[in-house]
Coordinates of C-alpha atoms and ligand atoms in Angstrom, one line a residue:
X981 CA 0.1 -0.1 0.0
X982 CA 0.9 3.6 -0.7
X983 CA 0.8 5.0 2.9
X984 CA 1.0 8.7 3.9
X985 CA 2.4 9.3 7.5
X986 CA 1.2 12.9 8.3
X987 CA 3.2 14.4 11.3
X988 CA 4.0 18.3 12.1
X989 CA 5.2 18.3 16.0
X990 CA 7.6 17.0 18.2
X991 CA 5.3 14.3 20.1
X992 CA 4.4 13.3 16.5
X993 CA 7.8 12.3 15.2
X994 CA 8.4 10.3 18.7
X995 CA 5.0 8.2 18.0
X996 CA 5.8 8.2 14.0
X997 CA 9.5 6.7 14.8
X998 CA 9.0 3.2 15.6
X999 CA 6.0 2.6 13.2
X1000 CA 7.9 4.1 10.1
X1001 CA 10.8 1.7 10.7
X1002 CA 8.6 -1.2 10.7
X1003 CA 6.7 -0.2 7.6
X1004 CA 10.0 0.1 5.6
X1005 CA 10.2 -2.3 3.0
X1006 CA 6.3 -3.7 3.7
X1007 CA 4.7 -0.9 2.3
X1008 CA 5.4 2.2 0.3
X1009 CA 5.7 5.0 3.2
X1010 CA 5.9 8.6 2.6
X1011 CA 7.2 10.6 5.5
X1012 CA 5.0 14.0 5.2
X1013 CA 5.9 16.7 7.4
X1014 CA 3.6 20.0 7.7
X1015 CA 6.0 22.0 9.4
X1016 CA 4.1 23.1 12.2
X1017 CA 7.6 22.7 14.5
X1018 CA 10.2 23.9 12.6
X1019 CA 13.3 24.9 15.2
X1020 CA 16.5 22.7 14.9
X1021 CA 15.5 21.4 18.6
X1022 CA 11.8 20.7 18.1
X1023 CA 12.1 18.8 14.8
X1024 CA 15.5 18.2 13.0
X1025 CA 16.9 17.1 16.1
X1026 CA 14.1 14.6 17.0
X1027 CA 14.2 13.0 13.5
X1028 CA 18.1 12.7 14.3
X1029 CA 18.1 11.2 17.5
X1030 CA 15.3 8.4 16.7
X1031 CA 17.1 7.6 13.0
X1032 CA 13.9 9.2 11.2
X1033 CA 15.0 9.7 7.6
X1034 CA 14.4 13.0 6.5
X1035 CA 10.6 13.7 5.2
X1036 CA 9.6 13.0 1.9
X1037 CA 7.6 15.5 1.5
X1038 CA 7.6 18.9 3.8
X1039 CA 4.9 21.7 3.5
X1040 CA 6.8 24.4 5.0
X1041 CA 3.7 25.2 7.1
X1042 CA 4.7 27.9 9.9
X1043 CA 2.9 28.9 13.2
X1044 CA -0.6 31.1 12.7
X1045 CA -3.9 31.3 14.1
X1046 CA -6.0 27.9 14.6
X1047 CA -8.0 28.4 11.4
X1048 CA -4.7 29.8 9.1
X1049 CA -2.6 27.1 10.5
X1050 CA -5.0 24.2 9.7
X1051 CA -6.6 25.8 6.5
X1052 CA -2.9 26.3 5.1
X1053 CA -1.8 22.6 6.0
X1054 CA -5.1 21.3 4.4
X1055 CA -4.5 22.9 1.3
X1056 CA -0.8 21.8 0.7
X1057 CA -1.8 18.3 2.2
X1058 CA -4.7 18.0 -0.4
X1059 CA -2.3 18.6 -3.3
X1060 CA 0.1 16.0 -1.9
X1061 CA -2.6 13.5 -2.0
X1062 CA -4.0 14.3 -5.4
X1063 CA -0.1 14.2 -6.5
X1064 CA 0.7 11.0 -4.7
X1065 CA -2.8 9.3 -4.3
X1066 CA -1.9 7.5 -1.3
X1067 CA -3.9 4.2 -0.3
X1068 CA -4.1 5.3 3.4
X1069 CA -3.1 7.9 5.7
X1070 CA -2.0 7.5 9.4
X1071 CA -2.0 10.5 11.6
X1072 CA -1.1 10.6 15.6
X1073 CA -2.1 12.1 18.4
X1074 CA -4.3 15.2 18.6
X1075 CA -2.6 18.7 17.1
X1076 CA -3.4 20.7 14.3
X1077 CA -1.2 18.5 12.0
X1078 CA -3.7 15.6 13.0
X1079 CA -6.7 17.7 12.1
X1080 CA -5.6 18.9 8.6
X1081 CA -4.5 15.4 8.0
X1082 CA -7.8 14.1 9.0
X1083 CA -9.9 16.6 7.2
X1084 CA -8.1 16.7 3.6
X1085 CA -8.1 13.0 3.3
X1086 CA -11.8 12.2 4.4
X1087 CA -13.0 14.8 1.8
X1088 CA -10.7 12.9 -0.7
X1089 CA -12.4 9.4 0.6
X1090 CA -9.0 8.4 1.7
X1091 CA -9.3 6.0 4.8
X1092 CA -7.4 7.6 7.7
X1093 CA -5.9 5.6 10.6
X1094 CA -5.8 7.5 14.1
X1095 CA -3.2 6.6 16.0
X1096 CA -3.9 7.5 19.7
X1097 CA -7.9 7.9 19.7
X1098 CA -10.0 7.7 22.1
X1099 CA -8.4 10.3 24.4
X1100 CA -10.6 12.9 26.0
X1101 CA -10.2 15.7 28.4
X1102 CA -13.5 17.0 28.1
X1103 CA -12.0 20.4 28.2
X1104 CA -13.2 22.2 25.3
X1105 CA -11.0 25.4 25.9
X1106 CA -7.9 23.0 24.6
X1107 CA -7.8 23.1 20.7
X1108 CA -6.7 19.6 20.6
X1109 CA -9.8 18.2 22.4
X1110 CA -11.4 19.6 19.2
X1111 CA -9.0 18.1 17.2
X1112 CA -9.3 15.0 18.8
X1113 CA -13.0 14.4 18.8
X1114 CA -13.0 15.1 14.6
X1115 CA -10.0 12.8 14.2
X1116 CA -11.9 10.1 15.9
X1117 CA -15.0 10.6 13.8
X1118 CA -13.9 10.9 10.6
X1119 CA -10.8 8.2 10.6
X1120 CA -12.0 4.8 9.3
X1121 CA -9.5 2.7 12.1
X1122 CA -9.2 3.7 15.5
X1123 CA -6.1 2.8 17.3
X1124 CA -6.5 3.2 20.9
X1125 CA -3.6 3.4 23.5
X1126 CA -5.5 2.2 26.5
X1127 CA -8.5 0.1 27.6
X1128 CA -10.5 3.7 28.8
X1129 CA -9.8 5.0 25.4
X1130 CA -11.7 2.0 24.0
X1131 CA -14.5 2.5 26.2
X1132 CA -14.7 5.9 25.5
X1133 CA -15.1 5.2 21.6
X1134 CA -17.7 2.5 22.3
X1135 CA -19.6 5.3 24.2
X1136 CA -19.4 7.4 21.0
X1137 CA -20.6 4.6 18.9
X1138 CA -17.2 3.9 17.1
X1139 CA -16.6 0.7 18.5
X1140 CA -16.3 -1.1 15.3
X1141 CA -13.5 0.9 13.8
X1142 CA -11.5 0.4 17.0
X1143 CA -8.4 -1.5 17.9
X1144 CA -6.3 -1.6 21.0
X1145 CA -2.7 -2.3 19.9
X1146 CA -1.3 -0.1 22.8
X1147 CA 0.4 3.1 23.1
X1148 CA 3.0 3.6 20.5
X1149 CA 5.8 5.7 22.7
X1150 CA 6.0 2.6 25.0
X1151 CA 8.0 1.2 21.8
X1152 CA 9.8 3.9 21.3
X1153 CA 11.0 4.6 25.2
X1154 CA 11.8 0.9 25.2
X1155 CA 13.9 1.5 21.3
X1156 CA 15.8 3.9 22.7
X1157 CA 16.2 4.1 26.6
X1158 CA 19.4 2.3 26.2
X1159 CA 20.9 4.0 24.0
X1160 CA 20.0 7.5 26.0
X1161 CA 21.8 5.8 28.9
X1162 CA 25.0 5.4 26.9
X1163 CA 24.8 8.0 24.7
X1164 CA 23.6 11.1 26.3
X1165 CA 25.7 13.2 28.9
X1166 CA 23.4 15.5 29.8
X1167 CA 23.0 14.4 33.5
X1168 CA 26.9 14.7 33.7
X1169 CA 27.1 17.9 31.7
X1170 CA 24.9 19.8 34.1
X1171 CA 26.6 18.6 37.3
X1172 CA 23.2 16.8 38.0
X1173 CA 23.0 14.1 40.9
X1174 CA 20.6 11.2 40.7
X1175 CA 17.1 12.0 41.8
X1176 CA 18.6 15.2 43.2
X1177 CA 16.6 17.5 40.8
X1178 CA 12.9 17.5 39.1
X1179 CA 12.6 18.2 35.7
X1180 CA 9.7 20.7 34.2
X1181 CA 7.9 21.4 31.2
X1182 CA 5.4 23.4 30.3
X1183 CA 3.8 24.8 27.2
X1184 CA -0.2 24.2 27.5
X1185 CA -1.8 27.3 26.3
X1186 CA -4.0 27.9 29.4
X1187 CA -0.7 27.5 31.6
X1188 CA 1.4 29.7 29.4
X1189 CA -0.2 32.2 27.2
X1190 CA -1.4 34.5 30.5
X1191 CA 1.9 35.8 32.0
X1192 CA 0.0 36.1 35.4
X1193 CA -0.5 32.4 35.2
X1194 CA 3.0 31.4 33.9
X1195 CA 4.4 33.9 36.5
X1196 CA 2.2 32.1 39.3
X1197 CA 3.5 28.8 38.2
X1198 CA 7.0 29.9 38.4
X1199 CA 6.7 31.8 41.6
X1200 CA 5.0 28.4 43.3
X1201 CA 7.8 26.1 42.1
X1202 CA 10.7 29.0 43.2
X1203 CA 9.0 27.6 46.7
X1204 CA 9.8 24.3 46.2
X1205 CA 13.5 25.5 46.8
X1206 CA 14.9 22.3 44.8
X1207 CA 16.8 22.2 41.7
X1208 CA 14.4 22.2 38.6
X1209 CA 15.9 21.6 35.2
X1210 CA 13.2 23.3 32.9
X1211 CA 13.9 22.7 29.2
X1212 CA 11.6 25.8 27.8
X1213 CA 9.3 24.9 24.8
X1214 CA 9.4 27.8 22.1
X1215 CA 5.7 28.7 23.6
X1216 CA 6.7 29.4 26.6
X1217 CA 9.9 31.3 25.9
X1218 CA 8.2 33.9 23.9
X1219 CA 5.8 34.6 27.2
X1220 CA 8.8 34.7 29.6
X1221 CA 9.5 38.4 29.7
X1222 CA 11.0 40.8 31.8
X1223 CA 7.5 41.1 33.9
X1224 CA 8.1 37.1 35.0
X1225 CA 11.0 36.6 37.6
X1226 CA 12.4 33.0 37.6
X1227 CA 13.9 31.9 41.0
X1228 CA 17.3 30.9 41.0
X1229 CA 16.5 27.1 41.7
X1230 CA 15.3 26.9 38.0
X1231 CA 17.6 26.3 35.5
X1232 CA 15.9 27.0 31.8
X1233 CA 17.3 25.3 28.9
X1234 CA 16.2 25.3 25.4
X1235 CA 14.4 22.4 24.4
X1236 CA 16.7 19.2 24.2
X1237 CA 16.7 16.4 21.9
X1238 CA 14.8 12.7 22.8
X1239 CA 17.6 10.9 23.8
X1240 CA 18.7 13.8 26.6
X1241 CA 15.1 14.1 27.5
X1242 CA 14.7 11.0 28.4
X1243 CA 18.0 10.5 30.2
X1244 CA 16.9 14.0 32.3
X1245 CA 13.9 11.8 33.3
X1246 CA 15.0 8.6 34.1
X1247 CA 17.5 10.3 36.3
X1248 CA 14.9 13.1 38.0
X1249 CA 13.5 12.6 41.6
X1250 CA 10.1 13.6 39.9
X1251 CA 8.6 15.1 36.8
X1252 CA 6.6 18.1 37.0
X1253 CA 4.5 18.7 33.1
X1254 CA 1.8 19.9 31.6
X1255 CA 2.2 17.6 28.5
X1256 CA 0.8 14.8 27.6
X1257 CA 3.4 12.4 26.3
X1258 CA 5.7 13.1 29.6
X1259 CA 3.1 12.1 32.1
X1260 CA 3.3 8.4 30.1
X1261 CA 6.8 8.6 29.9
X1262 CA 7.0 9.3 33.7
X1263 CA 4.9 6.6 34.4
X1264 CA 6.9 4.0 32.3
X1265 CA 10.2 5.1 34.0
X1266 CA 8.3 5.0 37.7
X1267 CA 8.8 8.6 38.3
X1268 CA 6.3 10.3 40.6
X1269 CA 4.4 12.7 38.1
X1270 CA 2.8 16.0 39.3
X1271 CA 0.6 17.4 36.1
X1272 CA 0.1 21.2 36.6
X1273 CA -3.6 20.5 34.9
X1274 CA -7.1 20.2 36.4
X1275 CA -7.9 16.8 34.0
X1276 CA -6.0 14.7 32.1
X1277 CA -6.5 12.2 29.1
X1278 CA -4.0 9.6 31.0
X1279 CA -6.5 8.7 33.8
X1280 CA -5.1 5.5 34.3
X1281 CA -1.7 7.2 35.8
X1282 CA -3.9 9.3 38.4
X1283 CA -5.7 6.2 39.5
X1284 CA -2.5 4.0 39.9
X1285 CA -1.6 7.1 42.2
X1286 CA 2.0 7.7 39.8
X1287 CA 0.2 11.3 38.6
X1288 CA -1.0 13.7 41.0
X1289 CA -3.0 16.9 39.2
X1290 CA -2.3 20.2 40.7
X1291 CA -4.5 23.0 40.1
X1292 CA -1.7 25.6 38.7
X1293 CA -3.6 28.5 39.7
X1294 CA -3.7 26.8 43.1
X1295 CA -1.5 28.1 46.0
X1296 CA 0.9 25.8 48.0
X1297 CA 2.1 24.2 45.0
X1298 CA 5.1 23.4 46.5
X1299 CA 3.8 21.5 49.7
X1300 CA 1.7 19.6 47.4
X1301 CA 4.8 18.1 45.5
X1302 CA 6.6 17.7 48.3
X1303 CA 3.9 15.4 50.0
X1304 CA 3.3 13.7 46.8
X1305 CA 4.3 9.7 47.3
X1306 CA 3.5 7.2 44.9
X1307 CA 3.1 3.6 45.6
X1308 CA 5.6 0.9 45.2
X1309 CA 3.8 -1.1 42.6
X1310 CA 1.9 -0.1 39.3
X1311 CA 0.1 -1.7 36.7
X1312 CA 1.3 -2.1 33.0
X1313 CA -1.7 0.2 31.2
X1314 CA 0.2 0.8 28.1
X1315 CA 0.8 -2.4 26.5
X1316 CA 3.4 -3.8 24.7
X1317 CA 5.0 -4.7 21.2
X1318 CA 2.6 -2.2 20.1
X1319 CA 4.2 -1.6 16.7
X1320 CA 4.2 -5.0 15.9
X1321 CA 0.4 -5.0 16.4
X1322 CA -0.6 -2.0 14.9
X1323 CA 1.7 -3.2 11.5
X1324 CA -0.1 -6.9 11.9
X1325 CA -3.2 -4.8 11.6
X1326 CA -2.5 -2.4 8.7
X1327 CA -1.1 -5.3 6.7
X1328 CA -4.7 -6.9 7.1
X1329 CA -6.2 -3.9 5.5
X1330 CA -6.8 -4.3 1.8
Ligands
LIG32 C1 1.6 21.9 19.5 C2 0.1 21.2 20.0 C3 0.1 20.3 21.1 C4 1.3 19.8 21.3 C5 2.4 20.4 21.2 C6 3.6 19.5 21.6 C7 -1.8 22.1 18.3 C8 -2.9 23.0 18.2 N1 -0.9 21.9 19.7 O1 1.7 22.9 20.7 O2 -0.8 19.8 21.2 O3 0.9 19.3 22.6 O4 2.5 21.0 20.0 O5 4.9 20.6 21.8 O6 -1.8 21.6 17.5 N2 7.2 27.4 17.9 C9 8.5 27.9 17.5 N3 8.8 26.9 17.0 C10 8.5 25.6 16.7 C11 7.3 25.5 17.0 C12 6.7 26.4 17.3 O7 8.9 29.2 17.8 O8 9.5 24.9 16.0 C13 6.3 28.6 18.4 C14 5.4 29.9 17.4 O9 5.6 30.8 17.7 C15 4.1 29.1 17.5 C16 4.0 28.9 19.1 O10 5.4 28.3 19.5 O11 3.3 30.2 17.6 C17 3.0 27.6 19.6 O12 3.5 26.5 18.5 P1 2.0 25.6 17.7 O13 2.7 24.7 17.1 O14 0.9 26.5 17.3 O15 1.7 25.2 19.1 P2 2.2 24.4 20.5 O16 2.1 24.9 21.8 O17 3.6 24.0 20.2
LIG33 N1 10.8 16.0 24.7 C1 11.9 16.3 24.2 N2 12.6 17.2 24.2 C2 12.2 17.9 25.4 C3 11.1 18.0 26.3 C4 10.4 17.0 25.8 O1 12.5 15.2 23.2 O2 12.8 19.3 25.7 C5 10.1 14.9 24.5 C6 9.6 13.8 25.3 O3 10.3 13.2 25.8 C7 8.3 13.0 24.9 C8 7.6 14.4 24.0 O4 8.7 15.3 23.8 O5 8.3 11.9 24.2 C9 6.2 15.5 24.3 O6 6.0 16.0 23.6 P1 5.3 17.6 24.2 O7 5.5 18.0 25.9 O8 5.9 18.6 23.0 O9 4.0 17.1 23.6 P2 2.7 16.5 24.3 O10 3.1 15.5 24.2 O11 2.2 17.5 25.2 O12 1.8 16.6 23.2

């Protein structure tokens, strides 16, 4: 089959890596990069770290409002689909690149596989929530990462299109943790002692787009007093103006590569984040995770008590972080051998 794998944002490259490798030699796969993320650290570095070949098609779409960004991608994706005539499209997660891919393909009657289907935060102020709902309802094949996602899709009447291969980020982590621990020197370079620092990321629109909220979060984390390593997402970097003071216990860096990031996660005492993927990685690495959000799509990590939701607008965030202690055990919730299961399903599609 001729396959278009459509990606555009950092977490999508990370989800693409094991699948694209597994499809090589079996199908004719085109990696289509929308250009949504374009900084070296957000895109090319991740491709290099994960050994993903250069995109076959790069659409060069940059930033924009929700509609201009998605619209521009749709126009370019439609042209690429009309030219190459793929048999099937694969989209990942919930970004504007996902939405554009799903919309362009479904209007050309090209079947779509949605990887990471069935997630809901039930928070409609997140652009991602809108993207997920549309993606699930127009895709032909829904690859759910968890049983919870299957249950949600079933409730929405989509059971017959749903498969449960598990979460592909499990395989990316499994394939790369050993390499990261061997190759990455970041923990040593930053003179970090094992489990003697926290790792922080922030990029959710409602946490970073308002300097009052971002300033409040960073002030609260300053009160933690412990060392915090903070690779800063470009969206957040833009908001860190002089009006926000960052306490000296918080050490900011550029976004780091995937191998460096999982090495930092692996040696951290705990992880503080509003990212989706990082909540899962914290769970896989058995690191206490504090999620600065009022809800999460990854409910299993909270139910298993390895992830604590903390309202980013609340007071005493440092105290909540300090007193959070996960249990010793945890259940496997994200599956295993996920890529293999996905490829098997794809191979059975006629
Ligand atoms: C996007 C996804 C989000 C995902 C995140 C992963 C949507 C709606 N959101 O959010 O679901 O969690 O990616 O990181 O698709 N920018 C740069 N350089 C870059 C990329 C972005 O400077 O390489 C800046 C641009 O000014 C842009 C802003 O960051 O306006 C936001 O980028 P955008 O891709 O729109 O959304 P993200 O916040 O990255
Ligand atoms: N990540 C990375 N470098 C960083 C921060 C994160 O490689 O500096 C990786 C991280 O390991 C995870 C993914 O990026 O696999 C998460 O992406 P992000 O937080 O941007 O998006 P989300 O998962 O929230 O959509």
